[in-house]
Amino acid sequence: MVNSIITVADFNDILDDYAGRTISHTPVTKTQSNITGEETLADGTPQNIKCYVMKTGQNFDFKKAGFIEQGDAIGLFKIADTVTKDDKVTINSEVFRVKESYDVPGVFDSSTTPTYIYTSCNLVLIS
């Protein structure tokens, strides 16, 4: 029998009642030129959401391809807020871009279909 470590409702309650801070999330859409192939990012409408943010020291991880830059902060977001790669997050007038985004499951067992509890994002300071 597999039990969930934490449920979506539990995580949302933690953010809403205890650990969450209100930030501005700006969804970003990516378009690609048919002629040049150049990608452009367009900001959507900002909305206030709750998340948990931890600032990190800037450092690098070694992977097969070489040194990979880590972000300036890590954010834990509600699944329902759909924070994805390239979105912008504003925290205390500092603007971060989402470099990587991963949905984290509540059950770590390959025999069951995962239920995702929250989204973990690597954030890079851009201004």
Tab-separated table of N, CA, C and O in Angstrom:
chain	number	residue	atom	x	y	z
A	1	MET	N	0.840	-1.171	0.000
A	1	MET	CA	0.000	0.000	0.000
A	1	MET	C	0.892	1.244	0.000
A	1	MET	O	1.826	1.357	0.763
A	2	VAL	N	0.569	2.176	-0.866
A	2	VAL	CA	1.341	3.411	-0.976
A	2	VAL	C	0.516	4.550	-0.421
A	2	VAL	O	-0.631	4.742	-0.790
A	3	ASN	N	1.104	5.295	0.478
A	3	ASN	CA	0.431	6.463	1.030
A	3	ASN	C	1.109	7.720	0.511
A	3	ASN	O	2.311	7.758	0.354
A	4	SER	N	0.305	8.714	0.266
A	4	SER	CA	0.830	9.992	-0.183
A	4	SER	C	1.570	10.661	0.967
A	4	SER	O	1.120	10.633	2.112
A	5	ILE	N	2.701	11.256	0.660
A	5	ILE	CA	3.467	11.974	1.672
A	5	ILE	C	2.720	13.237	2.088
A	5	ILE	O	2.586	13.557	3.248
A	6	ILE	N	2.225	13.940	1.116
A	6	ILE	CA	1.486	15.184	1.347
A	6	ILE	C	0.514	15.330	0.189
A	6	ILE	O	0.793	14.897	-0.927
A	7	THR	N	-0.625	15.920	0.438
A	7	THR	CA	-1.614	16.099	-0.620
A	7	THR	C	-1.525	17.515	-1.175
A	7	THR	O	-0.901	18.398	-0.572
A	8	VAL	N	-2.179	17.725	-2.302
A	8	VAL	CA	-2.224	19.059	-2.903
A	8	VAL	C	-2.877	20.036	-1.927
A	8	VAL	O	-2.392	21.149	-1.729
A	9	ALA	N	-3.962	19.611	-1.294
A	9	ALA	CA	-4.658	20.482	-0.339
A	9	ALA	C	-3.755	20.838	0.843
A	9	ALA	O	-3.764	21.980	1.310
A	10	ASP	N	-2.971	19.855	1.322
A	10	ASP	CA	-2.036	20.131	2.424
A	10	ASP	C	-1.030	21.198	2.029
A	10	ASP	O	-0.774	22.145	2.777
A	11	PHE	N	-0.425	21.047	0.846
A	11	PHE	CA	0.579	22.012	0.396
A	11	PHE	C	-0.041	23.400	0.231
A	11	PHE	O	0.531	24.409	0.657
A	12	ASN	N	-1.226	23.454	-0.380
A	12	ASN	CA	-1.895	24.742	-0.566
A	12	ASN	C	-2.210	25.403	0.774
A	12	ASN	O	-2.065	26.619	0.926
A	13	ASP	N	-2.643	24.604	1.771
A	13	ASP	CA	-2.920	25.149	3.106
A	13	ASP	C	-1.654	25.709	3.753
A	13	ASP	O	-1.688	26.753	4.412
A	14	ILE	N	-0.537	25.010	3.575
A	14	ILE	CA	0.732	25.488	4.139
A	14	ILE	C	1.086	26.852	3.553
A	14	ILE	O	1.462	27.778	4.270
A	15	LEU	N	0.957	26.998	2.229
A	15	LEU	CA	1.261	28.286	1.598
A	15	LEU	C	0.282	29.368	2.034
A	15	LEU	O	0.678	30.490	2.349
A	16	ASP	N	-0.999	29.035	2.050
A	16	ASP	CA	-2.017	30.043	2.359
A	16	ASP	C	-1.982	30.491	3.818
A	16	ASP	O	-2.183	31.660	4.114
A	17	ASP	N	-1.714	29.557	4.724
A	17	ASP	CA	-1.844	29.863	6.147
A	17	ASP	C	-0.526	30.154	6.864
A	17	ASP	O	-0.512	30.843	7.872
A	18	TYR	N	0.579	29.591	6.402
A	18	TYR	CA	1.812	29.673	7.193
A	18	TYR	C	3.002	30.252	6.431
A	18	TYR	O	3.529	31.282	6.777
A	19	ALA	N	3.452	29.551	5.415
A	19	ALA	CA	4.761	29.843	4.837
A	19	ALA	C	4.720	30.683	3.571
A	19	ALA	O	5.756	31.148	3.117
A	20	GLY	N	3.573	30.853	2.988
A	20	GLY	CA	3.527	31.514	1.686
A	20	GLY	C	3.668	33.015	1.762
A	20	GLY	O	3.300	33.644	2.738
A	21	ARG	N	4.226	33.578	0.713
A	21	ARG	CA	4.297	35.031	0.584
A	21	ARG	C	3.636	35.388	-0.740
A	21	ARG	O	3.700	34.628	-1.699
A	22	THR	N	3.008	36.539	-0.778
A	22	THR	CA	2.334	36.969	-1.994
A	22	THR	C	3.350	37.622	-2.920
A	22	THR	O	4.091	38.514	-2.507
A	23	ILE	N	3.382	37.147	-4.149
A	23	ILE	CA	4.298	37.683	-5.162
A	23	ILE	C	3.508	37.956	-6.439
A	23	ILE	O	2.357	37.561	-6.558
A	24	SER	N	4.162	38.590	-7.403
A	24	SER	CA	3.546	38.833	-8.703
A	24	SER	C	4.108	37.838	-9.713
A	24	SER	O	5.320	37.729	-9.881
A	25	HIS	N	3.208	37.104	-10.366
A	25	HIS	CA	3.594	36.129	-11.390
A	25	HIS	C	3.114	36.631	-12.741
A	25	HIS	O	1.933	36.930	-12.920
A	26	THR	N	4.039	36.761	-13.691
A	26	THR	CA	3.702	37.197	-15.045
A	26	THR	C	3.932	36.033	-16.002
A	26	THR	O	5.081	35.678	-16.287
A	27	PRO	N	2.840	35.420	-16.492
A	27	PRO	CA	3.021	34.350	-17.471
A	27	PRO	C	3.624	34.918	-18.760
A	27	PRO	O	3.329	36.040	-19.150
A	28	VAL	N	4.474	34.145	-19.390
A	28	VAL	CA	5.148	34.590	-20.609
A	28	VAL	C	4.829	33.605	-21.729
A	28	VAL	O	4.869	32.392	-21.534
A	29	THR	N	4.490	34.143	-22.897
A	29	THR	CA	4.269	33.284	-24.065
A	29	THR	C	5.449	33.429	-25.013
A	29	THR	O	6.023	34.510	-25.160
A	30	LYS	N	5.801	32.329	-25.638
A	30	LYS	CA	6.939	32.306	-26.560
A	30	LYS	C	6.415	32.107	-27.975
A	30	LYS	O	5.596	31.235	-28.227
A	31	THR	N	6.871	32.964	-28.885
A	31	THR	CA	6.518	32.806	-30.292
A	31	THR	C	7.796	32.700	-31.106
A	31	THR	O	8.849	33.205	-30.705
A	32	GLN	N	7.700	32.048	-32.249
A	32	GLN	CA	8.874	31.854	-33.093
A	32	GLN	C	8.571	32.375	-34.499
A	32	GLN	O	7.531	32.059	-35.076
A	33	SER	N	9.488	33.156	-35.042
A	33	SER	CA	9.333	33.724	-36.375
A	33	SER	C	9.405	32.615	-37.424
A	33	SER	O	10.297	31.760	-37.378
A	34	ASN	N	8.469	32.632	-38.373
A	34	ASN	CA	8.481	31.653	-39.461
A	34	ASN	C	9.630	31.895	-40.433
A	34	ASN	O	10.064	30.984	-41.119
A	35	ILE	N	10.116	33.119	-40.463
A	35	ILE	CA	11.154	33.468	-41.429
A	35	ILE	C	12.554	33.245	-40.848
A	35	ILE	O	13.376	32.554	-41.437
A	36	THR	N	12.815	33.827	-39.681
A	36	THR	CA	14.167	33.759	-39.109
A	36	THR	C	14.321	32.651	-38.072
A	36	THR	O	15.434	32.254	-37.751
A	37	GLY	N	13.216	32.182	-37.516
A	37	GLY	CA	13.291	31.189	-36.447
A	37	GLY	C	13.589	31.790	-35.093
A	37	GLY	O	13.722	31.081	-34.102
A	38	GLU	N	13.707	33.110	-35.034
A	38	GLU	CA	14.007	33.793	-33.777
A	38	GLU	C	12.822	33.700	-32.824
A	38	GLU	O	11.671	33.875	-33.224
A	39	GLU	N	13.119	33.398	-31.551
A	39	GLU	CA	12.080	33.314	-30.529
A	39	GLU	C	11.931	34.658	-29.826
A	39	GLU	O	12.921	35.322	-29.539
A	40	THR	N	10.696	35.041	-29.559
A	40	THR	CA	10.441	36.246	-28.789
A	40	THR	C	9.520	35.885	-27.632
A	40	THR	O	8.653	35.015	-27.758
A	41	LEU	N	9.720	36.567	-26.513
A	41	LEU	CA	8.910	36.354	-25.323
A	41	LEU	C	8.001	37.552	-25.120
A	41	LEU	O	8.442	38.695	-25.227
A	42	ALA	N	6.721	37.288	-24.842
A	42	ALA	CA	5.755	38.361	-24.600
A	42	ALA	C	5.131	38.164	-23.216
A	42	ALA	O	4.673	37.065	-22.893
A	43	ASP	N	5.154	39.235	-22.423
A	43	ASP	CA	4.586	39.173	-21.082
A	43	ASP	C	3.071	39.146	-21.137
A	43	ASP	O	2.453	39.872	-21.918
A	44	GLY	N	2.482	38.321	-20.274
A	44	GLY	CA	1.034	38.286	-20.113
A	44	GLY	C	0.610	39.233	-19.001
A	44	GLY	O	1.354	40.133	-18.609
A	45	THR	N	-0.570	39.006	-18.471
A	45	THR	CA	-1.104	39.840	-17.396
A	45	THR	C	-0.602	39.342	-16.046
A	45	THR	O	-0.799	38.174	-15.709
A	46	PRO	N	0.060	40.211	-15.273
A	46	PRO	CA	0.549	39.788	-13.954
A	46	PRO	C	-0.612	39.458	-13.016
A	46	PRO	O	-1.671	40.070	-13.088
A	47	GLN	N	-0.369	38.485	-12.147
A	47	GLN	CA	-1.357	38.138	-11.125
A	47	GLN	C	-0.641	37.834	-9.823
A	47	GLN	O	0.496	37.372	-9.835
A	48	ASN	N	-1.291	38.119	-8.718
A	48	ASN	CA	-0.715	37.839	-7.409
A	48	ASN	C	-1.000	36.396	-7.024
A	48	ASN	O	-2.135	35.945	-7.121
A	49	ILE	N	0.053	35.687	-6.607
A	49	ILE	CA	-0.079	34.307	-6.173
A	49	ILE	C	0.730	34.127	-4.888
A	49	ILE	O	1.519	34.994	-4.524
A	50	LYS	N	0.543	33.000	-4.230
A	50	LYS	CA	1.316	32.686	-3.028
A	50	LYS	C	2.343	31.619	-3.369
A	50	LYS	O	2.067	30.690	-4.127
A	51	CYS	N	3.537	31.780	-2.824
A	51	CYS	CA	4.586	30.776	-3.031
A	51	CYS	C	5.559	30.837	-1.862
A	51	CYS	O	5.468	31.715	-1.005
A	52	TYR	N	6.483	29.897	-1.847
A	52	TYR	CA	7.562	29.878	-0.869
A	52	TYR	C	8.856	30.059	-1.641
A	52	TYR	O	9.119	29.321	-2.599
A	53	VAL	N	9.670	31.050	-1.268
A	53	VAL	CA	10.902	31.367	-2.003
A	53	VAL	C	12.100	31.278	-1.066
A	53	VAL	O	12.050	31.765	0.056
A	54	MET	N	13.161	30.643	-1.559
A	54	MET	CA	14.423	30.556	-0.815
A	54	MET	C	15.519	31.114	-1.708
A	54	MET	O	15.714	30.610	-2.819
A	55	LYS	N	16.202	32.157	-1.254
A	55	LYS	CA	17.339	32.674	-2.024
A	55	LYS	C	18.521	31.737	-1.843
A	55	LYS	O	18.740	31.197	-0.761
A	56	THR	N	19.284	31.557	-2.903
A	56	THR	CA	20.442	30.670	-2.863
A	56	THR	C	21.684	31.458	-3.251
A	56	THR	O	21.585	32.516	-3.860
A	57	GLY	N	22.847	30.945	-2.933
A	57	GLY	CA	24.088	31.542	-3.395
A	57	GLY	C	24.313	31.135	-4.849
A	57	GLY	O	23.980	30.028	-5.254
A	58	GLN	N	24.833	32.028	-5.641
A	58	GLN	CA	25.101	31.721	-7.041
A	58	GLN	C	26.276	30.755	-7.110
A	58	GLN	O	27.350	31.045	-6.615
A	59	ASN	N	26.045	29.602	-7.697
A	59	ASN	CA	27.128	28.645	-7.870
A	59	ASN	C	26.864	27.788	-9.098
A	59	ASN	O	25.901	28.003	-9.811
A	60	PHE	N	27.706	26.830	-9.336
A	60	PHE	CA	27.623	26.041	-10.549
A	60	PHE	C	27.663	24.561	-10.198
A	60	PHE	O	28.354	24.147	-9.279
A	61	ASP	N	26.903	23.755	-10.939
A	61	ASP	CA	26.928	22.303	-10.811
A	61	ASP	C	27.698	21.739	-11.993
A	61	ASP	O	27.594	22.237	-13.109
A	62	PHE	N	28.457	20.676	-11.753
A	62	PHE	CA	29.160	20.034	-12.844
A	62	PHE	C	28.285	18.925	-13.401
A	62	PHE	O	27.828	18.058	-12.682
A	63	LYS	N	28.005	18.963	-14.682
A	63	LYS	CA	27.269	17.906	-15.368
A	63	LYS	C	28.087	17.497	-16.579
A	63	LYS	O	29.128	18.082	-16.869
A	64	LYS	N	27.638	16.487	-17.296
A	64	LYS	CA	28.395	15.955	-18.432
A	64	LYS	C	28.811	17.037	-19.429
A	64	LYS	O	29.896	17.012	-19.952
A	65	ALA	N	27.921	17.990	-19.677
A	65	ALA	CA	28.215	19.010	-20.685
A	65	ALA	C	29.123	20.112	-20.173
A	65	ALA	O	29.554	20.961	-20.925
A	66	GLY	N	29.431	20.112	-18.907
A	66	GLY	CA	30.282	21.159	-18.352
A	66	GLY	C	29.639	21.763	-17.121
A	66	GLY	O	28.859	21.114	-16.436
A	67	PHE	N	29.957	23.003	-16.828
A	67	PHE	CA	29.395	23.659	-15.657
A	67	PHE	C	28.033	24.259	-16.001
A	67	PHE	O	27.890	24.970	-16.990
A	68	ILE	N	27.046	23.959	-15.175
A	68	ILE	CA	25.687	24.432	-15.386
A	68	ILE	C	25.364	25.446	-14.286
A	68	ILE	O	25.484	25.152	-13.101
A	69	GLU	N	24.960	26.646	-14.684
A	69	GLU	CA	24.661	27.708	-13.725
A	69	GLU	C	23.366	27.415	-12.976
A	69	GLU	O	22.363	27.047	-13.582
A	70	GLN	N	23.396	27.547	-11.656
A	70	GLN	CA	22.179	27.434	-10.865
A	70	GLN	C	21.562	28.815	-10.724
A	70	GLN	O	22.181	29.818	-11.041
A	71	GLY	N	20.348	28.851	-10.222
A	71	GLY	CA	19.650	30.120	-10.089
A	71	GLY	C	19.989	30.872	-8.822
A	71	GLY	O	20.776	30.427	-7.994
A	72	ASP	N	19.365	32.034	-8.686
A	72	ASP	CA	19.562	32.892	-7.528
A	72	ASP	C	18.552	32.589	-6.423
A	72	ASP	O	18.725	33.020	-5.292
A	73	ALA	N	17.477	31.865	-6.776
A	73	ALA	CA	16.450	31.510	-5.797
A	73	ALA	C	15.721	30.265	-6.280
A	73	ALA	O	15.765	29.915	-7.455
A	74	ILE	N	15.053	29.615	-5.332
A	74	ILE	CA	14.205	28.471	-5.638
A	74	ILE	C	12.811	28.833	-5.160
A	74	ILE	O	12.637	29.347	-4.051
A	75	GLY	N	11.814	28.575	-5.992
A	75	GLY	CA	10.436	28.859	-5.619
A	75	GLY	C	9.606	27.600	-5.642
A	75	GLY	O	9.761	26.759	-6.530
A	76	LEU	N	8.725	27.461	-4.656
A	76	LEU	CA	7.771	26.363	-4.601
A	76	LEU	C	6.384	26.965	-4.823
A	76	LEU	O	5.950	27.821	-4.052
A	77	PHE	N	5.711	26.522	-5.875
A	77	PHE	CA	4.454	27.120	-6.309
A	77	PHE	C	3.337	26.088	-6.331
A	77	PHE	O	3.588	24.903	-6.522
A	78	LYS	N	2.104	26.550	-6.195
A	78	LYS	CA	0.948	25.670	-6.320
A	78	LYS	C	0.851	25.173	-7.762
A	78	LYS	O	1.120	25.921	-8.706
A	79	ILE	N	0.446	23.932	-7.920
A	79	ILE	CA	0.248	23.365	-9.261
A	79	ILE	C	-0.761	24.199	-10.048
A	79	ILE	O	-0.576	24.458	-11.235
A	80	ALA	N	-1.822	24.646	-9.392
A	80	ALA	CA	-2.892	25.399	-10.061
A	80	ALA	C	-2.414	26.726	-10.635
A	80	ALA	O	-3.046	27.271	-11.545
A	81	ASP	N	-1.289	27.264	-10.139
A	81	ASP	CA	-0.789	28.552	-10.637
A	81	ASP	C	-0.024	28.421	-11.948
A	81	ASP	O	0.320	29.429	-12.563
A	82	THR	N	0.261	27.214	-12.378
A	82	THR	CA	0.948	26.912	-13.640
A	82	THR	C	2.132	27.832	-13.943
A	82	THR	O	2.169	28.524	-14.955
A	83	VAL	N	3.091	27.851	-13.045
A	83	VAL	CA	4.330	28.602	-13.265
A	83	VAL	C	5.238	27.716	-14.116
A	83	VAL	O	5.518	26.576	-13.764
A	84	THR	N	5.668	28.237	-15.267
A	84	THR	CA	6.461	27.446	-16.206
A	84	THR	C	7.731	28.178	-16.618
A	84	THR	O	7.915	29.357	-16.292
A	85	LYS	N	8.573	27.479	-17.364
A	85	LYS	CA	9.848	28.027	-17.835
A	85	LYS	C	9.620	29.343	-18.577
A	85	LYS	O	8.666	29.482	-19.324
A	86	ASP	N	10.502	30.312	-18.332
A	86	ASP	CA	10.513	31.650	-18.938
A	86	ASP	C	9.519	32.629	-18.325
A	86	ASP	O	9.546	33.813	-18.660
A	87	ASP	N	8.629	32.189	-17.431
A	87	ASP	CA	7.726	33.131	-16.756
A	87	ASP	C	8.548	34.068	-15.879
A	87	ASP	O	9.688	33.785	-15.524
A	88	LYS	N	7.939	35.204	-15.525
A	88	LYS	CA	8.591	36.169	-14.629
A	88	LYS	C	7.915	36.129	-13.266
A	88	LYS	O	6.697	35.955	-13.169
A	89	VAL	N	8.719	36.311	-12.219
A	89	VAL	CA	8.237	36.353	-10.847
A	89	VAL	C	8.861	37.582	-10.197
A	89	VAL	O	10.072	37.754	-10.246
A	90	THR	N	8.035	38.444	-9.612
A	90	THR	CA	8.532	39.650	-8.956
A	90	THR	C	8.372	39.493	-7.448
A	90	THR	O	7.266	39.270	-6.950
A	91	ILE	N	9.503	39.598	-6.742
A	91	ILE	CA	9.536	39.449	-5.296
A	91	ILE	C	10.252	40.668	-4.720
A	91	ILE	O	11.421	40.896	-5.015
A	92	ASN	N	9.545	41.469	-3.925
A	92	ASN	CA	10.135	42.682	-3.330
A	92	ASN	C	10.849	43.538	-4.372
A	92	ASN	O	12.000	43.923	-4.186
A	93	SER	N	10.220	43.805	-5.466
A	93	SER	CA	10.705	44.618	-6.587
A	93	SER	C	11.897	44.016	-7.332
A	93	SER	O	12.482	44.675	-8.191
A	94	GLU	N	12.279	42.787	-7.034
A	94	GLU	CA	13.300	42.072	-7.806
A	94	GLU	C	12.589	41.151	-8.787
A	94	GLU	O	11.675	40.413	-8.400
A	95	VAL	N	12.998	41.204	-10.055
A	95	VAL	CA	12.349	40.398	-11.080
A	95	VAL	C	13.222	39.182	-11.390
A	95	VAL	O	14.409	39.325	-11.697
A	96	PHE	N	12.619	38.011	-11.313
A	96	PHE	CA	13.290	36.747	-11.606
A	96	PHE	C	12.641	36.108	-12.823
A	96	PHE	O	11.451	36.283	-13.061
A	97	ARG	N	13.440	35.362	-13.582
A	97	ARG	CA	12.914	34.561	-14.681
A	97	ARG	C	13.013	33.102	-14.270
A	97	ARG	O	13.993	32.684	-13.667
A	98	VAL	N	11.984	32.320	-14.596
A	98	VAL	CA	11.990	30.894	-14.300
A	98	VAL	C	12.905	30.204	-15.309
A	98	VAL	O	12.642	30.217	-16.504
A	99	LYS	N	13.999	29.656	-14.805
A	99	LYS	CA	14.970	28.974	-15.671
A	99	LYS	C	14.566	27.524	-15.910
A	99	LYS	O	14.690	27.004	-17.014
A	100	GLU	N	14.098	26.859	-14.852
A	100	GLU	CA	13.638	25.475	-14.930
A	100	GLU	C	12.410	25.319	-14.058
A	100	GLU	O	12.285	25.995	-13.050
A	101	SER	N	11.535	24.404	-14.451
A	101	SER	CA	10.302	24.174	-13.715
A	101	SER	C	10.015	22.679	-13.684
A	101	SER	O	10.045	22.023	-14.724
A	102	TYR	N	9.766	22.144	-12.479
A	102	TYR	CA	9.493	20.717	-12.316
A	102	TYR	C	8.264	20.526	-11.442
A	102	TYR	O	8.174	21.134	-10.379
A	103	ASP	N	7.344	19.681	-11.885
A	103	ASP	CA	6.222	19.301	-11.034
A	103	ASP	C	6.685	18.153	-10.154
A	103	ASP	O	7.246	17.168	-10.632
A	104	VAL	N	6.438	18.266	-8.848
A	104	VAL	CA	6.924	17.295	-7.871
A	104	VAL	C	5.762	16.399	-7.436
A	104	VAL	O	4.737	16.906	-6.965
A	105	PRO	N	5.918	15.072	-7.567
A	105	PRO	CA	4.833	14.160	-7.185
A	105	PRO	C	4.790	13.945	-5.678
A	105	PRO	O	5.794	14.075	-4.986
A	106	GLY	N	3.619	13.579	-5.170
A	106	GLY	CA	3.455	13.288	-3.752
A	106	GLY	C	3.694	11.830	-3.435
A	106	GLY	O	3.860	11.455	-2.295
A	107	VAL	N	3.700	10.967	-4.458
A	107	VAL	CA	3.956	9.541	-4.281
A	107	VAL	C	5.177	9.188	-5.108
A	107	VAL	O	5.226	9.453	-6.297
A	108	PHE	N	6.170	8.606	-4.466
A	108	PHE	CA	7.405	8.259	-5.158
A	108	PHE	C	7.461	6.753	-5.358
A	108	PHE	O	8.304	6.061	-4.820
A	109	ASP	N	6.514	6.229	-6.107
A	109	ASP	CA	6.416	4.795	-6.358
A	109	ASP	C	6.054	4.615	-7.826
A	109	ASP	O	5.036	5.123	-8.279
A	110	SER	N	6.860	3.888	-8.562
A	110	SER	CA	6.632	3.745	-10.000
A	110	SER	C	5.410	2.897	-10.326
A	110	SER	O	4.973	2.847	-11.466
A	111	SER	N	4.826	2.208	-9.334
A	111	SER	CA	3.666	1.361	-9.602
A	111	SER	C	2.355	2.145	-9.615
A	111	SER	O	1.316	1.596	-9.934
A	112	THR	N	2.392	3.417	-9.256
A	112	THR	CA	1.173	4.228	-9.244
A	112	THR	C	1.341	5.437	-10.154
A	112	THR	O	2.442	5.855	-10.466
A	113	THR	N	0.230	5.980	-10.575
A	113	THR	CA	0.261	7.209	-11.361
A	113	THR	C	0.513	8.373	-10.405
A	113	THR	O	-0.197	8.512	-9.408
A	114	PRO	N	1.525	9.193	-10.681
A	114	PRO	CA	1.850	10.269	-9.726
A	114	PRO	C	0.782	11.354	-9.679
A	114	PRO	O	0.181	11.693	-10.680
A	115	THR	N	0.551	11.853	-8.492
A	115	THR	CA	-0.261	13.045	-8.284
A	115	THR	C	0.712	14.147	-7.923
A	115	THR	O	1.423	14.050	-6.930
A	116	TYR	N	0.764	15.177	-8.751
A	116	TYR	CA	1.729	16.245	-8.523
A	116	TYR	C	1.228	17.191	-7.449
A	116	TYR	O	0.073	17.599	-7.441
A	117	ILE	N	2.116	17.535	-6.512
A	117	ILE	CA	1.760	18.310	-5.339
A	117	ILE	C	2.093	19.788	-5.511
A	117	ILE	O	1.327	20.658	-5.144
A	118	TYR	N	3.270	20.087	-6.040
A	118	TYR	CA	3.684	21.474	-6.231
A	118	TYR	C	4.680	21.551	-7.378
A	118	TYR	O	5.160	20.545	-7.864
A	119	THR	N	4.969	22.778	-7.800
A	119	THR	CA	5.948	23.025	-8.849
A	119	THR	C	7.174	23.667	-8.214
A	119	THR	O	7.053	24.658	-7.491
A	120	SER	N	8.340	23.097	-8.471
A	120	SER	CA	9.602	23.645	-7.991
A	120	SER	C	10.281	24.344	-9.159
A	120	SER	O	10.407	23.772	-10.244
A	121	CYS	N	10.713	25.583	-8.935
A	121	CYS	CA	11.315	26.378	-10.017
A	121	CYS	C	12.668	26.926	-9.607
A	121	CYS	O	12.858	27.371	-8.470
A	122	ASN	N	13.589	26.915	-10.541
A	122	ASN	CA	14.894	27.540	-10.411
A	122	ASN	C	14.753	28.950	-10.963
A	122	ASN	O	14.419	29.118	-12.141
A	123	LEU	N	14.987	29.969	-10.150
A	123	LEU	CA	14.764	31.363	-10.541
A	123	LEU	C	16.084	32.100	-10.702
A	123	LEU	O	16.968	31.984	-9.865
A	124	VAL	N	16.191	32.879	-11.784
A	124	VAL	CA	17.398	33.661	-12.066
A	124	VAL	C	17.018	35.148	-12.023
A	124	VAL	O	16.075	35.575	-12.685
A	125	LEU	N	17.771	35.922	-11.243
A	125	LEU	CA	17.509	37.360	-11.115
A	125	LEU	C	17.834	38.063	-12.431
A	125	LEU	O	18.944	37.916	-12.963
A	126	ILE	N	16.871	38.834	-12.957
A	126	ILE	CA	17.118	39.561	-14.207
A	126	ILE	C	17.087	41.076	-14.016
A	126	ILE	O	17.574	41.814	-14.864
A	127	SER	N	16.474	41.581	-12.952
A	127	SER	CA	16.534	43.024	-12.658
A	127	SER	C	16.064	43.311	-11.252
A	127	SER	O	15.395	42.551	-10.641
